[in-house]
Amino acid sequence: VYNPEMSTAAAAPKISLNPGYNPFKSSSSTGAVPMGAGFSVPKSKPQVDEKWEQLYEGLKDQDDVQGMEQTMVFSDDSSQDNTPDSIIAEKSPAHYQYKGKYIMTAVKSGLMIIDQHRAHVRVLFEQYLRQLADRTFHSQKVLFPEVVQFPMSEKVIFEKILPEMESMGFELEDLGGGSYAVNSVPGGLEGLNPLKLVQDMVSSAVEKGVSAIDEI
């Protein structure tokens, strides 16, 4: 039975420490094994490295052979074409444009200067000649059809050359009373007045007796 009169105060616990204790200090007398004593570093390369080296030796021999072949090809090319003229020809462009009007190009006999506008006209002229000979003109619709009026004397000639004009790309609609609507003209005649062109063709055919192809 608990008796409060007989109870005494409990004594406080005491902790004793050894100031000379070191857990990391090794002692030969205790027989402890020093750290790292059970591990050893191999001094020789593994056998896997030797196998990789043998594999790379075969690839290295192939690269050496290919390098020698490429060197021989490049040396042959340089020996065949190493003149100053060939070097200049490779680095120089095929032609030059001078002042936006002329084309300068090198030919065997020297330097050729070409007028751009005249060359363009010449190309179109030859193209139209081929189209006239082959009857391969393409029609181009006009935005606002114009009406041309022919007197009776010109209407007879116009009706004769109308099939030729249609084969060249003209499209004229008969409105009656000698009036015709110009709906289409040959392609490539941009900038020309279609009404005046048809009138001039018919007038020349009446005066000179030429065909529509000769007039155009």
PDB file of C-alpha atoms in Angstrom:
ATOM      1  CA  VAL A   1       0.000   0.000   0.000  1.00  0.00           C
ATOM      2  CA  TYR A   2       1.360   3.357  -0.903  1.00  0.00           C
ATOM      3  CA  ASN A   3       2.309   5.478   2.103  1.00  0.00           C
ATOM      4  CA  PRO A   4       3.145   9.075   1.255  1.00  0.00           C
ATOM      5  CA  GLU A   5       4.900   9.601   4.587  1.00  0.00           C
ATOM      6  CA  MET A   6       7.439   6.876   3.922  1.00  0.00           C
ATOM      7  CA  SER A   7       8.266   8.021   0.330  1.00  0.00           C
ATOM      8  CA  THR A   8      11.680   9.510  -0.357  1.00  0.00           C
ATOM      9  CA  ALA A   9      12.892  11.581  -3.327  1.00  0.00           C
ATOM     10  CA  ALA A  10      14.499   9.509  -6.094  1.00  0.00           C
ATOM     11  CA  ALA A  11      18.153  10.202  -6.832  1.00  0.00           C
ATOM     12  CA  ALA A  12      18.981  11.795 -10.224  1.00  0.00           C
ATOM     13  CA  PRO A  13      20.802   9.449 -12.674  1.00  0.00           C
ATOM     14  CA  LYS A  14      24.465  10.073 -13.411  1.00  0.00           C
ATOM     15  CA  ILE A  15      26.203   9.641 -16.798  1.00  0.00           C
ATOM     16  CA  SER A  16      29.886   8.797 -16.907  1.00  0.00           C
ATOM     17  CA  LEU A  17      31.903   9.514 -20.117  1.00  0.00           C
ATOM     18  CA  ASN A  18      35.315   8.284 -21.199  1.00  0.00           C
ATOM     19  CA  PRO A  19      37.113  11.285 -22.746  1.00  0.00           C
ATOM     20  CA  GLY A  20      39.789   9.072 -24.298  1.00  0.00           C
ATOM     21  CA  TYR A  21      37.409   6.872 -26.290  1.00  0.00           C
ATOM     22  CA  ASN A  22      37.769   7.040 -30.144  1.00  0.00           C
ATOM     23  CA  PRO A  23      35.677   4.612 -32.217  1.00  0.00           C
ATOM     24  CA  PHE A  24      37.817   5.226 -35.366  1.00  0.00           C
ATOM     25  CA  LYS A  25      41.103   4.426 -33.663  1.00  0.00           C
ATOM     26  CA  SER A  26      42.451   1.021 -34.669  1.00  0.00           C
ATOM     27  CA  SER A  27      44.375  -1.075 -32.235  1.00  0.00           C
ATOM     28  CA  SER A  28      46.519  -4.079 -33.077  1.00  0.00           C
ATOM     29  CA  SER A  29      45.805  -5.548 -29.713  1.00  0.00           C
ATOM     30  CA  THR A  30      42.050  -5.759 -30.319  1.00  0.00           C
ATOM     31  CA  GLY A  31      42.527  -7.573 -33.646  1.00  0.00           C
ATOM     32  CA  ALA A  32      40.407  -5.066 -35.616  1.00  0.00           C
ATOM     33  CA  VAL A  33      40.814  -5.031 -39.357  1.00  0.00           C
ATOM     34  CA  PRO A  34      41.753  -1.636 -40.821  1.00  0.00           C
ATOM     35  CA  MET A  35      39.353  -0.043 -43.316  1.00  0.00           C
ATOM     36  CA  GLY A  36      39.954  -0.931 -46.950  1.00  0.00           C
ATOM     37  CA  ALA A  37      42.136  -3.893 -46.076  1.00  0.00           C
ATOM     38  CA  GLY A  38      39.771  -6.351 -47.755  1.00  0.00           C
ATOM     39  CA  PHE A  39      39.687  -4.604 -51.165  1.00  0.00           C
ATOM     40  CA  SER A  40      42.267  -4.699 -53.948  1.00  0.00           C
ATOM     41  CA  VAL A  41      42.480  -2.787 -57.275  1.00  0.00           C
ATOM     42  CA  PRO A  42      43.313  -4.901 -60.340  1.00  0.00           C
ATOM     43  CA  LYS A  43      46.428  -3.767 -62.141  1.00  0.00           C
ATOM     44  CA  SER A  44      45.795  -5.477 -65.468  1.00  0.00           C
ATOM     45  CA  LYS A  45      43.175  -4.600 -68.163  1.00  0.00           C
ATOM     46  CA  PRO A  46      40.153  -6.856 -68.491  1.00  0.00           C
ATOM     47  CA  GLN A  47      40.024  -9.280 -71.370  1.00  0.00           C
ATOM     48  CA  VAL A  48      37.014  -7.423 -72.813  1.00  0.00           C
ATOM     49  CA  ASP A  49      39.223  -4.452 -73.750  1.00  0.00           C
ATOM     50  CA  GLU A  50      41.542  -6.722 -75.685  1.00  0.00           C
ATOM     51  CA  LYS A  51      38.605  -8.104 -77.712  1.00  0.00           C
ATOM     52  CA  TRP A  52      37.366  -4.585 -78.564  1.00  0.00           C
ATOM     53  CA  GLU A  53      40.851  -3.636 -79.718  1.00  0.00           C
ATOM     54  CA  GLN A  54      40.942  -6.635 -82.050  1.00  0.00           C
ATOM     55  CA  LEU A  55      37.580  -5.600 -83.524  1.00  0.00           C
ATOM     56  CA  TYR A  56      38.732  -2.017 -84.189  1.00  0.00           C
ATOM     57  CA  GLU A  57      41.923  -3.235 -85.866  1.00  0.00           C
ATOM     58  CA  GLY A  58      39.910  -4.700 -88.764  1.00  0.00           C
ATOM     59  CA  LEU A  59      37.892  -1.492 -89.202  1.00  0.00           C
ATOM     60  CA  LYS A  60      41.031   0.602 -89.104  1.00  0.00           C
ATOM     61  CA  ASP A  61      42.592  -1.430 -91.908  1.00  0.00           C
ATOM     62  CA  GLN A  62      39.492  -0.894 -94.096  1.00  0.00           C
ATOM     63  CA  ASP A  63      39.537   2.872 -93.463  1.00  0.00           C
ATOM     64  CA  ASP A  64      43.200   3.031 -94.438  1.00  0.00           C
ATOM     65  CA  VAL A  65      42.506   1.256 -97.744  1.00  0.00           C
ATOM     66  CA  GLN A  66      39.568   3.538 -98.594  1.00  0.00           C
ATOM     67  CA  GLY A  67      41.581   6.615 -97.716  1.00  0.00           C
ATOM     68  CA  MET A  68      44.388   5.528-100.026  1.00  0.00           C
ATOM     69  CA  GLU A  69      41.914   4.942-102.905  1.00  0.00           C
ATOM     70  CA  GLN A  70      40.323   8.388-102.475  1.00  0.00           C
ATOM     71  CA  THR A  71      43.726  10.018-102.359  1.00  0.00           C
ATOM     72  CA  MET A  72      44.695   8.322-105.617  1.00  0.00           C
ATOM     73  CA  VAL A  73      41.460   9.492-107.324  1.00  0.00           C
ATOM     74  CA  PHE A  74      41.927  13.103-106.187  1.00  0.00           C
ATOM     75  CA  SER A  75      45.538  13.115-107.270  1.00  0.00           C
ATOM     76  CA  ASP A  76      44.615  11.842-110.739  1.00  0.00           C
ATOM     77  CA  ASP A  77      41.935  14.529-111.184  1.00  0.00           C
ATOM     78  CA  SER A  78      44.234  17.310-110.085  1.00  0.00           C
ATOM     79  CA  SER A  79      46.987  16.140-112.407  1.00  0.00           C
ATOM     80  CA  GLN A  80      44.673  15.997-115.435  1.00  0.00           C
ATOM     81  CA  ASP A  81      43.056  19.439-115.059  1.00  0.00           C
ATOM     82  CA  ASN A  82      45.235  21.883-113.191  1.00  0.00           C
ATOM     83  CA  THR A  83      45.709  24.638-115.762  1.00  0.00           C
ATOM     84  CA  PRO A  84      44.895  28.284-114.945  1.00  0.00           C
ATOM     85  CA  ASP A  85      42.258  28.435-117.695  1.00  0.00           C
ATOM     86  CA  SER A  86      40.317  25.514-116.254  1.00  0.00           C
ATOM     87  CA  ILE A  87      40.427  26.996-112.750  1.00  0.00           C
ATOM     88  CA  ILE A  88      39.076  30.335-114.000  1.00  0.00           C
ATOM     89  CA  ALA A  89      36.365  28.606-116.031  1.00  0.00           C
ATOM     90  CA  GLU A  90      35.146  26.660-113.015  1.00  0.00           C
ATOM     91  CA  LYS A  91      34.965  29.690-110.711  1.00  0.00           C
ATOM     92  CA  SER A  92      33.568  32.190-113.239  1.00  0.00           C
ATOM     93  CA  PRO A  93      29.814  32.454-113.994  1.00  0.00           C
ATOM     94  CA  ALA A  94      28.520  31.614-117.456  1.00  0.00           C
ATOM     95  CA  HIS A  95      27.391  35.181-118.209  1.00  0.00           C
ATOM     96  CA  TYR A  96      27.113  38.692-116.763  1.00  0.00           C
ATOM     97  CA  GLN A  97      24.460  41.397-116.973  1.00  0.00           C
ATOM     98  CA  TYR A  98      25.769  44.880-117.743  1.00  0.00           C
ATOM     99  CA  LYS A  99      23.692  47.977-116.813  1.00  0.00           C
ATOM    100  CA  GLY A 100      20.503  45.921-116.982  1.00  0.00           C
ATOM    101  CA  LYS A 101      20.545  46.070-120.816  1.00  0.00           C
ATOM    102  CA  TYR A 102      23.270  43.784-122.075  1.00  0.00           C
ATOM    103  CA  ILE A 103      24.328  40.191-121.494  1.00  0.00           C
ATOM    104  CA  MET A 104      28.041  39.470-121.641  1.00  0.00           C
ATOM    105  CA  THR A 105      29.123  35.885-122.138  1.00  0.00           C
ATOM    106  CA  ALA A 106      32.404  34.220-123.008  1.00  0.00           C
ATOM    107  CA  VAL A 107      32.754  32.230-126.225  1.00  0.00           C
ATOM    108  CA  LYS A 108      35.689  30.471-127.850  1.00  0.00           C
ATOM    109  CA  SER A 109      36.490  33.437-130.080  1.00  0.00           C
ATOM    110  CA  GLY A 110      36.289  36.030-127.296  1.00  0.00           C
ATOM    111  CA  LEU A 111      33.577  38.003-125.498  1.00  0.00           C
ATOM    112  CA  MET A 112      30.021  38.283-126.832  1.00  0.00           C
ATOM    113  CA  ILE A 113      27.757  41.232-125.909  1.00  0.00           C
ATOM    114  CA  ILE A 114      24.020  40.673-126.436  1.00  0.00           C
ATOM    115  CA  ASP A 115      21.243  43.272-126.342  1.00  0.00           C
ATOM    116  CA  GLN A 116      18.585  41.826-124.032  1.00  0.00           C
ATOM    117  CA  HIS A 117      15.624  43.557-125.696  1.00  0.00           C
ATOM    118  CA  ARG A 118      16.627  42.609-129.230  1.00  0.00           C
ATOM    119  CA  ALA A 119      17.334  39.047-128.177  1.00  0.00           C
ATOM    120  CA  HIS A 120      13.886  38.815-126.595  1.00  0.00           C
ATOM    121  CA  VAL A 121      12.237  40.192-129.742  1.00  0.00           C
ATOM    122  CA  ARG A 122      14.164  37.704-131.858  1.00  0.00           C
ATOM    123  CA  VAL A 123      13.044  34.793-129.708  1.00  0.00           C
ATOM    124  CA  LEU A 124       9.407  35.890-129.941  1.00  0.00           C
ATOM    125  CA  PHE A 125       9.716  36.417-133.703  1.00  0.00           C
ATOM    126  CA  GLU A 126      10.975  32.881-134.266  1.00  0.00           C
ATOM    127  CA  GLN A 127       8.290  31.534-131.959  1.00  0.00           C
ATOM    128  CA  TYR A 128       5.573  33.289-133.944  1.00  0.00           C
ATOM    129  CA  LEU A 129       6.993  32.008-137.222  1.00  0.00           C
ATOM    130  CA  ARG A 130       6.755  28.436-135.955  1.00  0.00           C
ATOM    131  CA  GLN A 131       3.203  29.029-134.766  1.00  0.00           C
ATOM    132  CA  LEU A 132       2.238  30.499-138.131  1.00  0.00           C
ATOM    133  CA  ALA A 133       3.714  27.552-139.976  1.00  0.00           C
ATOM    134  CA  ASP A 134       2.116  24.969-137.684  1.00  0.00           C
ATOM    135  CA  ARG A 135      -1.172  26.831-137.093  1.00  0.00           C
ATOM    136  CA  THR A 136      -0.682  26.428-133.345  1.00  0.00           C
ATOM    137  CA  PHE A 137      -1.668  29.897-132.126  1.00  0.00           C
ATOM    138  CA  HIS A 138      -3.448  30.200-128.785  1.00  0.00           C
ATOM    139  CA  SER A 139      -6.352  32.598-128.376  1.00  0.00           C
ATOM    140  CA  GLN A 140      -6.441  35.199-125.634  1.00  0.00           C
ATOM    141  CA  LYS A 141      -9.764  36.690-124.592  1.00  0.00           C
ATOM    142  CA  VAL A 142     -10.038  40.471-124.494  1.00  0.00           C
ATOM    143  CA  LEU A 143     -11.545  42.068-121.409  1.00  0.00           C
ATOM    144  CA  PHE A 144     -13.835  44.421-123.312  1.00  0.00           C
ATOM    145  CA  PRO A 145     -14.697  43.253-126.862  1.00  0.00           C
ATOM    146  CA  GLU A 146     -14.582  46.017-129.464  1.00  0.00           C
ATOM    147  CA  VAL A 147     -16.719  46.259-132.571  1.00  0.00           C
ATOM    148  CA  VAL A 148     -15.140  46.792-135.989  1.00  0.00           C
ATOM    149  CA  GLN A 149     -17.188  48.016-138.958  1.00  0.00           C
ATOM    150  CA  PHE A 150     -16.280  47.141-142.558  1.00  0.00           C
ATOM    151  CA  PRO A 151     -17.720  48.689-145.726  1.00  0.00           C
ATOM    152  CA  MET A 152     -19.030  46.333-148.355  1.00  0.00           C
ATOM    153  CA  SER A 153     -15.792  46.446-150.383  1.00  0.00           C
ATOM    154  CA  GLU A 154     -13.685  45.382-147.377  1.00  0.00           C
ATOM    155  CA  LYS A 155     -16.231  42.927-146.053  1.00  0.00           C
ATOM    156  CA  VAL A 156     -15.775  40.672-149.060  1.00  0.00           C
ATOM    157  CA  ILE A 157     -12.010  40.496-148.521  1.00  0.00           C
ATOM    158  CA  PHE A 158     -12.470  40.104-144.785  1.00  0.00           C
ATOM    159  CA  GLU A 159     -14.715  37.069-145.231  1.00  0.00           C
ATOM    160  CA  LYS A 160     -12.035  35.473-147.421  1.00  0.00           C
ATOM    161  CA  ILE A 161      -9.247  35.868-144.866  1.00  0.00           C
ATOM    162  CA  LEU A 162     -11.482  35.172-141.826  1.00  0.00           C
ATOM    163  CA  PRO A 163     -10.710  31.391-141.721  1.00  0.00           C
ATOM    164  CA  GLU A 164      -6.996  32.212-141.735  1.00  0.00           C
ATOM    165  CA  MET A 165      -7.454  34.718-138.935  1.00  0.00           C
ATOM    166  CA  GLU A 166      -9.425  32.226-136.857  1.00  0.00           C
ATOM    167  CA  SER A 167      -6.697  29.598-137.275  1.00  0.00           C
ATOM    168  CA  MET A 168      -4.206  32.125-135.905  1.00  0.00           C
ATOM    169  CA  GLY A 169      -6.252  32.754-132.757  1.00  0.00           C
ATOM    170  CA  PHE A 170      -8.671  35.537-133.688  1.00  0.00           C
ATOM    171  CA  GLU A 171     -12.284  35.171-132.641  1.00  0.00           C
ATOM    172  CA  LEU A 172     -14.711  37.542-134.346  1.00  0.00           C
ATOM    173  CA  GLU A 173     -18.457  37.452-133.912  1.00  0.00           C
ATOM    174  CA  ASP A 174     -20.695  38.574-136.782  1.00  0.00           C
ATOM    175  CA  LEU A 175     -23.155  41.184-135.533  1.00  0.00           C
ATOM    176  CA  GLY A 176     -24.709  41.829-138.945  1.00  0.00           C
ATOM    177  CA  GLY A 177     -24.488  44.809-141.280  1.00  0.00           C
ATOM    178  CA  GLY A 178     -20.698  44.487-141.681  1.00  0.00           C
ATOM    179  CA  SER A 179     -20.058  44.746-137.919  1.00  0.00           C
ATOM    180  CA  TYR A 180     -17.904  42.219-136.044  1.00  0.00           C
ATOM    181  CA  ALA A 181     -17.020  41.961-132.353  1.00  0.00           C
ATOM    182  CA  VAL A 182     -13.370  41.143-131.635  1.00  0.00           C
ATOM    183  CA  ASN A 183     -13.583  38.674-128.723  1.00  0.00           C
ATOM    184  CA  SER A 184     -10.113  37.063-128.852  1.00  0.00           C
ATOM    185  CA  VAL A 185      -6.700  37.770-130.332  1.00  0.00           C
ATOM    186  CA  PRO A 186      -3.598  35.567-130.713  1.00  0.00           C
ATOM    187  CA  GLY A 187      -1.610  35.129-127.515  1.00  0.00           C
ATOM    188  CA  GLY A 188       1.537  37.210-127.241  1.00  0.00           C
ATOM    189  CA  LEU A 189       0.079  40.355-128.796  1.00  0.00           C
ATOM    190  CA  GLU A 190      -0.323  42.184-125.493  1.00  0.00           C
ATOM    191  CA  GLY A 191      -0.143  45.956-125.751  1.00  0.00           C
ATOM    192  CA  LEU A 192      -1.614  46.103-129.263  1.00  0.00           C
ATOM    193  CA  ASN A 193      -5.025  47.521-130.046  1.00  0.00           C
ATOM    194  CA  PRO A 194      -7.034  44.528-131.348  1.00  0.00           C
ATOM    195  CA  LEU A 195      -9.469  46.752-133.255  1.00  0.00           C
ATOM    196  CA  LYS A 196      -6.697  48.585-135.112  1.00  0.00           C
ATOM    197  CA  LEU A 197      -4.865  45.303-135.746  1.00  0.00           C
ATOM    198  CA  VAL A 198      -7.865  43.751-137.495  1.00  0.00           C
ATOM    199  CA  GLN A 199      -8.514  46.914-139.529  1.00  0.00           C
ATOM    200  CA  ASP A 200      -4.873  47.115-140.674  1.00  0.00           C
ATOM    201  CA  MET A 201      -4.861  43.456-141.698  1.00  0.00           C
ATOM    202  CA  VAL A 202      -7.990  43.855-143.800  1.00  0.00           C
ATOM    203  CA  SER A 203      -6.785  47.134-145.356  1.00  0.00           C
ATOM    204  CA  SER A 204      -3.443  45.593-146.356  1.00  0.00           C
ATOM    205  CA  ALA A 205      -5.199  42.561-147.779  1.00  0.00           C
ATOM    206  CA  VAL A 206      -7.395  44.852-149.898  1.00  0.00           C
ATOM    207  CA  GLU A 207      -4.530  47.024-151.140  1.00  0.00           C
ATOM    208  CA  LYS A 208      -1.759  44.461-151.591  1.00  0.00           C
ATOM    209  CA  GLY A 209      -3.731  41.282-152.029  1.00  0.00           C
ATOM    210  CA  VAL A 210      -1.734  39.538-149.303  1.00  0.00           C
ATOM    211  CA  SER A 211      -3.071  36.936-146.932  1.00  0.00           C
ATOM    212  CA  ALA A 212      -3.659  37.433-143.238  1.00  0.00           C
ATOM    213  CA  ILE A 213      -0.567  35.415-142.366  1.00  0.00           C
ATOM    214  CA  ASP A 214       1.679  37.599-144.509  1.00  0.00           C
ATOM    215  CA  GLU A 215       0.250  40.756-142.964  1.00  0.00           C
ATOM    216  CA  ILE A 216       0.596  39.669-139.357  1.00  0.00           C
TER     217      ILE A 216
END
